PDB file of C-alpha atoms in Angstrom:
ATOM      1  CA  MET F  17      32.831 -39.957 -14.790  1.00 47.00           C
ATOM      2  CA  ALA F  18      32.808 -36.733 -12.786  1.00 50.00           C
ATOM      3  CA  LYS F  19      32.624 -34.675 -15.972  1.00 51.00           C
ATOM      4  CA  GLN F  20      29.550 -36.597 -17.101  1.00 51.00           C
ATOM      5  CA  GLN F  21      27.812 -35.900 -13.771  1.00 51.00           C
ATOM      6  CA  ARG F  22      28.475 -32.158 -14.033  1.00 51.00           C
ATOM      7  CA  LYS F  23      27.174 -32.117 -17.604  1.00 50.00           C
ATOM      8  CA  THR F  24      23.972 -33.877 -16.565  1.00 47.00           C
ATOM      9  CA  TYR F  25      23.479 -31.485 -13.659  1.00 49.00           C
ATOM     10  CA  ARG F  26      23.863 -28.459 -15.894  1.00 55.00           C
ATOM     11  CA  GLY F  27      21.366 -29.928 -18.325  1.00 58.00           C
ATOM     12  CA  VAL F  28      18.757 -30.454 -15.639  1.00 53.00           C
ATOM     13  CA  LYS F  29      19.358 -26.969 -14.251  1.00 60.00           C
ATOM     14  CA  ASN F  30      19.095 -25.370 -17.679  1.00 71.00           C
ATOM     15  CA  ASP F  31      15.884 -27.280 -18.437  1.00 84.00           C
ATOM     16  CA  LYS F  32      14.374 -26.039 -15.177  1.00 86.00           C
ATOM     17  CA  GLU F  33      15.370 -22.432 -15.890  1.00 87.00           C
ATOM     18  CA  ARG F  34      13.984 -22.612 -19.420  1.00 89.00           C
ATOM     19  CA  THR F  35      10.706 -24.069 -18.178  1.00 91.00           C
ATOM     20  CA  MET F  36      10.402 -21.417 -15.475  1.00 91.00           C
ATOM     21  CA  GLY F  37      11.067 -18.763 -18.088  1.00 91.00           C
ATOM     22  CA  LYS F  38       8.348 -20.184 -20.331  1.00 92.00           C
ATOM     23  CA  LEU F  39       5.852 -20.167 -17.476  1.00 93.00           C
ATOM     24  CA  VAL F  40       6.650 -16.570 -16.525  1.00 91.00           C
ATOM     25  CA  MET F  41       6.294 -15.449 -20.154  1.00 92.00           C
ATOM     26  CA  ALA F  42       3.038 -17.391 -20.438  1.00 93.00           C
ATOM     27  CA  VAL F  43       1.585 -15.355 -17.569  1.00 92.00           C
ATOM     28  CA  GLY F  44       2.052 -12.185 -19.604  1.00 88.00           C
ATOM     29  CA  SER F  45       0.558 -13.740 -22.706  1.00 91.00           C
ATOM     30  CA  VAL F  46      -2.526 -15.010 -20.862  1.00 91.00           C
ATOM     31  CA  LEU F  47      -2.897 -11.726 -19.019  1.00 87.00           C
ATOM     32  CA  GLU F  48      -2.844  -9.718 -22.232  1.00 84.00           C
ATOM     33  CA  GLU F  49      -5.363 -11.990 -23.982  1.00 87.00           C
ATOM     34  CA  LYS F  50      -7.733 -13.009 -21.181  1.00 86.00           C
ATOM     35  CA  GLY F  51      -7.143 -10.497 -18.400  1.00 83.00           C
ATOM     36  CA  TYR F  52      -6.442 -11.352 -14.767  1.00 84.00           C
ATOM     37  CA  THR F  53      -9.464 -13.667 -14.535  1.00 85.00           C
ATOM     38  CA  GLY F  54      -7.763 -15.944 -17.064  1.00 88.00           C
ATOM     39  CA  LEU F  55      -4.667 -16.492 -14.931  1.00 89.00           C
ATOM     40  CA  THR F  56      -5.415 -20.108 -14.072  1.00 91.00           C
ATOM     41  CA  ILE F  57      -2.885 -22.883 -13.792  1.00 92.00           C
ATOM     42  CA  ALA F  58      -4.504 -24.609 -16.778  1.00 93.00           C
ATOM     43  CA  ASN F  59      -4.320 -21.564 -19.059  1.00 93.00           C
ATOM     44  CA  ILE F  60      -0.770 -20.685 -18.088  1.00 93.00           C
ATOM     45  CA  SER F  61       0.664 -24.198 -18.402  1.00 93.00           C
ATOM     46  CA  ARG F  62      -1.149 -24.726 -21.705  1.00 93.00           C
ATOM     47  CA  ARG F  63       0.247 -21.478 -23.120  1.00 93.00           C
ATOM     48  CA  ALA F  64       3.738 -22.393 -21.924  1.00 92.00           C
ATOM     49  CA  GLY F  65       3.393 -25.894 -23.382  1.00 92.00           C
ATOM     50  CA  VAL F  66       4.443 -27.645 -20.188  1.00 91.00           C
ATOM     51  CA  ASP F  67       2.866 -29.982 -17.641  1.00 91.00           C
ATOM     52  CA  ARG F  68       0.727 -28.058 -15.144  1.00 90.00           C
ATOM     53  CA  LYS F  69       2.409 -29.945 -12.290  1.00 92.00           C
ATOM     54  CA  LEU F  70       5.592 -27.963 -12.986  1.00 93.00           C
ATOM     55  CA  VAL F  71       3.903 -24.753 -11.846  1.00 92.00           C
ATOM     56  CA  THR F  72       3.607 -26.147  -8.320  1.00 91.00           C
ATOM     57  CA  LEU F  73       6.987 -27.873  -8.483  1.00 92.00           C
ATOM     58  CA  TYR F  74       8.939 -24.761  -9.503  1.00 92.00           C
ATOM     59  CA  PHE F  75       6.889 -21.924  -7.993  1.00 92.00           C
ATOM     60  CA  GLY F  76       4.889 -23.539  -5.189  1.00 91.00           C
ATOM     61  CA  SER F  77       1.587 -22.180  -6.513  1.00 90.00           C
ATOM     62  CA  VAL F  78       0.097 -20.318  -9.459  1.00 90.00           C
ATOM     63  CA  GLU F  79      -0.182 -17.260  -7.189  1.00 90.00           C
ATOM     64  CA  ASN F  80       3.595 -17.280  -6.631  1.00 90.00           C
ATOM     65  CA  LEU F  81       4.143 -17.628 -10.377  1.00 91.00           C
ATOM     66  CA  VAL F  82       1.906 -14.631 -11.130  1.00 90.00           C
ATOM     67  CA  GLU F  83       3.598 -12.631  -8.381  1.00 88.00           C
ATOM     68  CA  THR F  84       7.003 -13.451  -9.897  1.00 89.00           C
ATOM     69  CA  TYR F  85       5.836 -12.189 -13.273  1.00 89.00           C
ATOM     70  CA  ILE F  86       4.386  -8.944 -11.917  1.00 87.00           C
ATOM     71  CA  LYS F  87       7.448  -8.119  -9.825  1.00 84.00           C
ATOM     72  CA  ASP F  88       9.641  -8.739 -12.858  1.00 84.00           C
ATOM     73  CA  LYS F  89       7.564  -6.373 -15.019  1.00 83.00           C
ATOM     74  CA  ASP F  90       6.450  -3.739 -12.514  1.00 84.00           C
ATOM     75  CA  TYR F  91       8.007  -0.335 -13.179  1.00 85.00           C
ATOM     76  CA  TRP F  92       8.252   0.681  -9.534  1.00 84.00           C
ATOM     77  CA  VAL F  93       9.820  -2.565  -8.355  1.00 79.00           C
ATOM     78  CA  ALA F  94      12.475  -2.329 -11.077  1.00 78.00           C
ATOM     79  CA  ALA F  95      13.073   1.377 -10.421  1.00 81.00           C
ATOM     80  CA  THR F  96      13.833   0.663  -6.769  1.00 81.00           C
ATOM     81  CA  VAL F  97      17.152  -0.920  -7.757  1.00 73.00           C
ATOM     82  CA  GLY F  98      18.250   2.236  -9.558  1.00 73.00           C
ATOM     83  CA  ALA F  99      17.024   4.389  -6.694  1.00 76.00           C
ATOM     84  CA  MET F 100      19.111   2.485  -4.161  1.00 71.00           C
ATOM     85  CA  GLU F 101      22.232   3.217  -6.209  1.00 72.00           C
ATOM     86  CA  TYR F 102      21.221   6.842  -6.833  1.00 70.00           C
ATOM     87  CA  PHE F 103      20.510   7.739  -3.221  1.00 70.00           C
ATOM     88  CA  GLY F 104      23.439   5.675  -2.003  1.00 65.00           C
ATOM     89  CA  GLN F 105      25.733   8.137  -3.796  1.00 66.00           C
ATOM     90  CA  SER F 106      24.276  11.123  -1.867  1.00 59.00           C
ATOM     91  CA  PRO F 107      23.441  13.019  -5.079  1.00 61.00           C
ATOM     92  CA  LYS F 108      23.649  16.800  -5.092  1.00 65.00           C
ATOM     93  CA  GLU F 109      20.993  17.162  -7.805  1.00 68.00           C
ATOM     94  CA  GLY F 110      18.177  16.923  -5.292  1.00 80.00           C
ATOM     95  CA  SER F 111      14.865  15.119  -5.289  1.00 87.00           C
ATOM     96  CA  LYS F 112      12.947  17.239  -7.819  1.00 90.00           C
ATOM     97  CA  GLY F 113      14.855  16.016 -10.875  1.00 88.00           C
ATOM     98  CA  PHE F 114      14.676  12.423  -9.704  1.00 88.00           C
ATOM     99  CA  LEU F 115      10.920  12.576  -9.060  1.00 92.00           C
ATOM    100  CA  GLU F 116      10.279  14.293 -12.402  1.00 93.00           C
ATOM    101  CA  SER F 117      12.226  11.585 -14.236  1.00 90.00           C
ATOM    102  CA  LEU F 118      10.508   8.857 -12.227  1.00 90.00           C
ATOM    103  CA  LEU F 119       7.011  10.102 -13.072  1.00 94.00           C
ATOM    104  CA  THR F 120       7.558  10.874 -16.750  1.00 94.00           C
ATOM    105  CA  ASN F 121       9.222   7.495 -17.268  1.00 92.00           C
ATOM    106  CA  GLN F 122       6.345   5.836 -15.416  1.00 92.00           C
ATOM    107  CA  MET F 123       3.919   7.334 -17.930  1.00 94.00           C
ATOM    108  CA  LYS F 124       5.971   6.228 -20.935  1.00 93.00           C
ATOM    109  CA  GLU F 125       6.563   2.704 -19.653  1.00 91.00           C
ATOM    110  CA  PHE F 126       2.985   2.165 -18.538  1.00 93.00           C
ATOM    111  CA  ALA F 127       1.592   3.459 -21.835  1.00 93.00           C
ATOM    112  CA  LYS F 128       3.417   0.765 -23.820  1.00 90.00           C
ATOM    113  CA  ASN F 129       2.983  -2.149 -21.415  1.00 87.00           C
ATOM    114  CA  GLN F 130      -0.409  -3.744 -22.052  1.00 87.00           C
ATOM    115  CA  GLU F 131       0.149  -6.496 -19.505  1.00 86.00           C
ATOM    116  CA  MET F 132       0.794  -4.032 -16.676  1.00 88.00           C
ATOM    117  CA  GLN F 133      -2.269  -2.054 -17.711  1.00 90.00           C
ATOM    118  CA  LYS F 134      -4.277  -5.225 -17.066  1.00 87.00           C
ATOM    119  CA  VAL F 135      -2.452  -5.665 -13.743  1.00 87.00           C
ATOM    120  CA  VAL F 136      -3.402  -2.188 -12.533  1.00 88.00           C
ATOM    121  CA  LEU F 137      -7.017  -2.759 -13.583  1.00 87.00           C
ATOM    122  CA  TRP F 138      -6.881  -5.952 -11.521  1.00 85.00           C
ATOM    123  CA  GLN F 139      -5.378  -4.087  -8.578  1.00 85.00           C
ATOM    124  CA  ILE F 140      -8.203  -1.551  -8.415  1.00 86.00           C
ATOM    125  CA  SER F 141     -10.984  -4.018  -9.285  1.00 84.00           C
ATOM    126  CA  GLU F 142     -10.729  -6.512  -6.439  1.00 81.00           C
ATOM    127  CA  LYS F 143      -8.785  -7.287  -3.304  1.00 83.00           C
ATOM    128  CA  SER F 144      -5.884  -9.644  -3.962  1.00 81.00           C
ATOM    129  CA  ASP F 145      -3.070 -11.069  -1.823  1.00 84.00           C
ATOM    130  CA  ILE F 146      -0.813 -10.980  -4.878  1.00 84.00           C
ATOM    131  CA  MET F 147      -1.358  -7.285  -5.505  1.00 83.00           C
ATOM    132  CA  SER F 148      -0.989  -6.527  -1.799  1.00 85.00           C
ATOM    133  CA  LYS F 149       2.466  -8.105  -1.852  1.00 84.00           C
ATOM    134  CA  VAL F 150       3.425  -6.229  -5.029  1.00 83.00           C
ATOM    135  CA  THR F 151       2.227  -2.961  -3.510  1.00 85.00           C
ATOM    136  CA  GLN F 152       4.422  -3.598  -0.484  1.00 85.00           C
ATOM    137  CA  GLU F 153       7.381  -4.037  -2.844  1.00 82.00           C
ATOM    138  CA  ARG F 154       6.512  -0.736  -4.546  1.00 84.00           C
ATOM    139  CA  GLU F 155       6.539   1.008  -1.190  1.00 87.00           C
ATOM    140  CA  LYS F 156      10.272   0.312  -0.905  1.00 84.00           C
ATOM    141  CA  MET F 157      10.735   3.002  -3.550  1.00 84.00           C
ATOM    142  CA  SER F 158       8.618   5.406  -1.500  1.00 87.00           C
ATOM    143  CA  ALA F 159      10.691   4.742   1.600  1.00 87.00           C
ATOM    144  CA  LEU F 160      13.933   5.477  -0.263  1.00 85.00           C
ATOM    145  CA  PHE F 161      12.708   8.574  -2.045  1.00 89.00           C
ATOM    146  CA  PHE F 162      10.809  10.255   0.772  1.00 90.00           C
ATOM    147  CA  ALA F 163      13.623   9.698   3.274  1.00 88.00           C
ATOM    148  CA  PHE F 164      15.921  11.537   0.886  1.00 87.00           C
ATOM    149  CA  ALA F 165      13.343  14.279   0.178  1.00 89.00           C
ATOM    150  CA  ASP F 166      12.705  14.787   3.904  1.00 89.00           C
ATOM    151  CA  ARG F 167      16.396  15.496   4.478  1.00 86.00           C
ATOM    152  CA  GLU F 168      16.366  17.965   1.623  1.00 86.00           C
ATOM    153  CA  ILE F 169      13.041  19.743   2.196  1.00 88.00           C
ATOM    154  CA  GLY F 170      12.022  18.839   5.720  1.00 81.00           C
ATOM    155  CA  PRO F 171       9.025  16.610   6.497  1.00 75.00           C
ATOM    156  CA  ASP F 172       6.864  19.480   7.786  1.00 83.00           C
ATOM    157  CA  LYS F 173       7.360  22.045   5.016  1.00 85.00           C
ATOM    158  CA  LEU F 174       5.635  20.178   2.202  1.00 90.00           C
ATOM    159  CA  ASP F 175       3.349  17.153   1.931  1.00 93.00           C
ATOM    160  CA  LEU F 176       5.258  15.669  -0.995  1.00 93.00           C
ATOM    161  CA  ARG F 177       3.744  12.261  -0.284  1.00 94.00           C
ATOM    162  CA  ALA F 178       0.203  13.470  -0.983  1.00 95.00           C
ATOM    163  CA  ILE F 179       1.267  15.414  -4.086  1.00 95.00           C
ATOM    164  CA  SER F 180       3.172  12.419  -5.446  1.00 95.00           C
ATOM    165  CA  SER F 181       0.173  10.151  -4.778  1.00 95.00           C
ATOM    166  CA  ILE F 182      -2.089  12.377  -6.858  1.00 96.00           C
ATOM    167  CA  LEU F 183       0.422  12.515  -9.717  1.00 97.00           C
ATOM    168  CA  VAL F 184       1.068   8.760  -9.772  1.00 95.00           C
ATOM    169  CA  ALA F 185      -2.641   7.926  -9.643  1.00 95.00           C
ATOM    170  CA  GLY F 186      -3.417  10.542 -12.291  1.00 96.00           C
ATOM    171  CA  ILE F 187      -0.845   9.084 -14.657  1.00 96.00           C
ATOM    172  CA  TYR F 188      -2.261   5.587 -14.217  1.00 94.00           C
ATOM    173  CA  TYR F 189      -5.801   6.744 -14.856  1.00 95.00           C
ATOM    174  CA  LEU F 190      -5.014   8.920 -17.874  1.00 95.00           C
ATOM    175  CA  VAL F 191      -3.021   6.154 -19.565  1.00 94.00           C
ATOM    176  CA  LEU F 192      -5.837   3.659 -18.969  1.00 94.00           C
ATOM    177  CA  HIS F 193      -8.341   6.199 -20.271  1.00 93.00           C
ATOM    178  CA  SER F 194      -6.280   6.691 -23.437  1.00 92.00           C
ATOM    179  CA  LYS F 195      -6.163   2.930 -24.067  1.00 89.00           C
ATOM    180  CA  ASN F 196      -9.780   2.057 -23.303  1.00 87.00           C
ATOM    181  CA  THR F 197     -11.855   5.127 -24.208  1.00 87.00           C
ATOM    182  CA  ASP F 198     -12.248   6.948 -27.514  1.00 83.00           C
ATOM    183  CA  SER F 199     -13.448  10.214 -25.986  1.00 88.00           C
ATOM    184  CA  LEU F 200     -11.369  13.285 -25.144  1.00 93.00           C
ATOM    185  CA  PHE F 201     -10.354  14.028 -21.571  1.00 95.00           C
ATOM    186  CA  CYS F 202     -10.678  17.717 -20.638  1.00 95.00           C
ATOM    187  CA  GLU F 203     -10.573  18.382 -24.393  1.00 96.00           C
ATOM    188  CA  ILE F 204      -7.212  16.625 -24.709  1.00 96.00           C
ATOM    189  CA  ASP F 205      -6.770  13.723 -27.119  1.00 95.00           C
ATOM    190  CA  LEU F 206      -4.707  11.340 -25.020  1.00 93.00           C
ATOM    191  CA  THR F 207      -4.356   8.879 -27.907  1.00 92.00           C
ATOM    192  CA  THR F 208      -1.899  11.255 -29.619  1.00 93.00           C
ATOM    193  CA  GLU F 209       1.745  11.990 -28.818  1.00 93.00           C
ATOM    194  CA  ASP F 210       0.882  15.674 -28.502  1.00 95.00           C
ATOM    195  CA  GLY F 211      -1.846  14.917 -25.977  1.00 95.00           C
ATOM    196  CA  MET F 212       0.412  12.812 -23.770  1.00 94.00           C
ATOM    197  CA  LYS F 213       3.189  15.402 -24.106  1.00 96.00           C
ATOM    198  CA  ARG F 214       0.823  17.974 -22.630  1.00 97.00           C
ATOM    199  CA  ILE F 215       0.286  15.717 -19.624  1.00 96.00           C
ATOM    200  CA  GLU F 216       4.043  15.238 -19.242  1.00 96.00           C
ATOM    201  CA  ASP F 217       4.605  19.008 -19.363  1.00 97.00           C
ATOM    202  CA  ALA F 218       1.838  19.491 -16.790  1.00 97.00           C
ATOM    203  CA  VAL F 219       3.525  17.026 -14.412  1.00 97.00           C
ATOM    204  CA  LYS F 220       6.781  18.978 -14.715  1.00 96.00           C
ATOM    205  CA  LEU F 221       4.971  22.275 -14.116  1.00 97.00           C
ATOM    206  CA  ILE F 222       3.191  20.955 -11.015  1.00 97.00           C
ATOM    207  CA  LEU F 223       6.524  19.778  -9.608  1.00 96.00           C
ATOM    208  CA  LYS F 224       8.073  23.177 -10.351  1.00 95.00           C
ATOM    209  CA  TRP F 225       5.269  24.960  -8.505  1.00 95.00           C
ATOM    210  CA  THR F 226       5.600  22.474  -5.656  1.00 95.00           C
ATOM    211  CA  TYR F 227       9.323  22.907  -5.164  1.00 93.00           C
ATOM    212  CA  ASP F 228       9.222  26.664  -5.739  1.00 93.00           C
ATOM    213  CA  SER F 229       6.763  26.949  -2.843  1.00 91.00           C
ATOM    214  CA  VAL F 230       9.376  26.028  -0.219  1.00 88.00           C
ATOM    215  CA  ASP F 231      12.966  26.852   0.646  1.00 78.00           C
ATOM    216  CA  ILE F 232      15.131  23.885  -0.264  1.00 72.00           C
ATOM    217  CA  THR F 233      18.085  22.927   1.898  1.00 58.00           C
ATOM    218  CA  PRO F 234      20.831  21.259  -0.161  1.00 56.00           C
ATOM    219  CA  PRO F 235      21.007  17.520   0.673  1.00 51.00           C
ATOM    220  CA  THR F 236      23.878  16.376   2.857  1.00 52.00           C
ATOM    221  CA  ALA F 237      25.735  13.078   2.777  1.00 49.00           C
TER     222      ALA F 237
END
């Protein structure tokens, strides 16, 4: 009798997890097709093929469901996990290599993720509680990285926060430009691999100039 109860429990749990997974995936599908304005409980539940009441039952609200999807897909939120491990090991490589890898990977990941392109357009188009919460999650990466960089460089020698802001924002804009505009940008064809490679090389060069401009103290444990 006990075995039968455990089997039933697992079945209910698995059904719930599958349904939640369908709803999260449906957010991405609706977002890609209809944009952020299409993220309604009706559209999402219809795309997932489940009763709309399950959105509230499992996530509390459609806003929480959308937030779950974005946090799961957002590059910076995911990268924070790797950063915690990296900085927890007191790496001797320094912050330059980590930041260079972070930014070039951001460009590659964002360029191939149509759903997150729509999310960023949403973020800069209107004020949203969902995007405010996601932005706060992204800032956890900033806190980890800049604390490490401050120990290495010193907080007063270089405004790495401002430089990083310009690079991150520039990458977002150039990728969106390449996906939504047919024209060149500063005579660079961003729709080609060669064009995007030039941007990647420029990011690396800017970071080289930045770090070469100050005396770096090796990081300590």
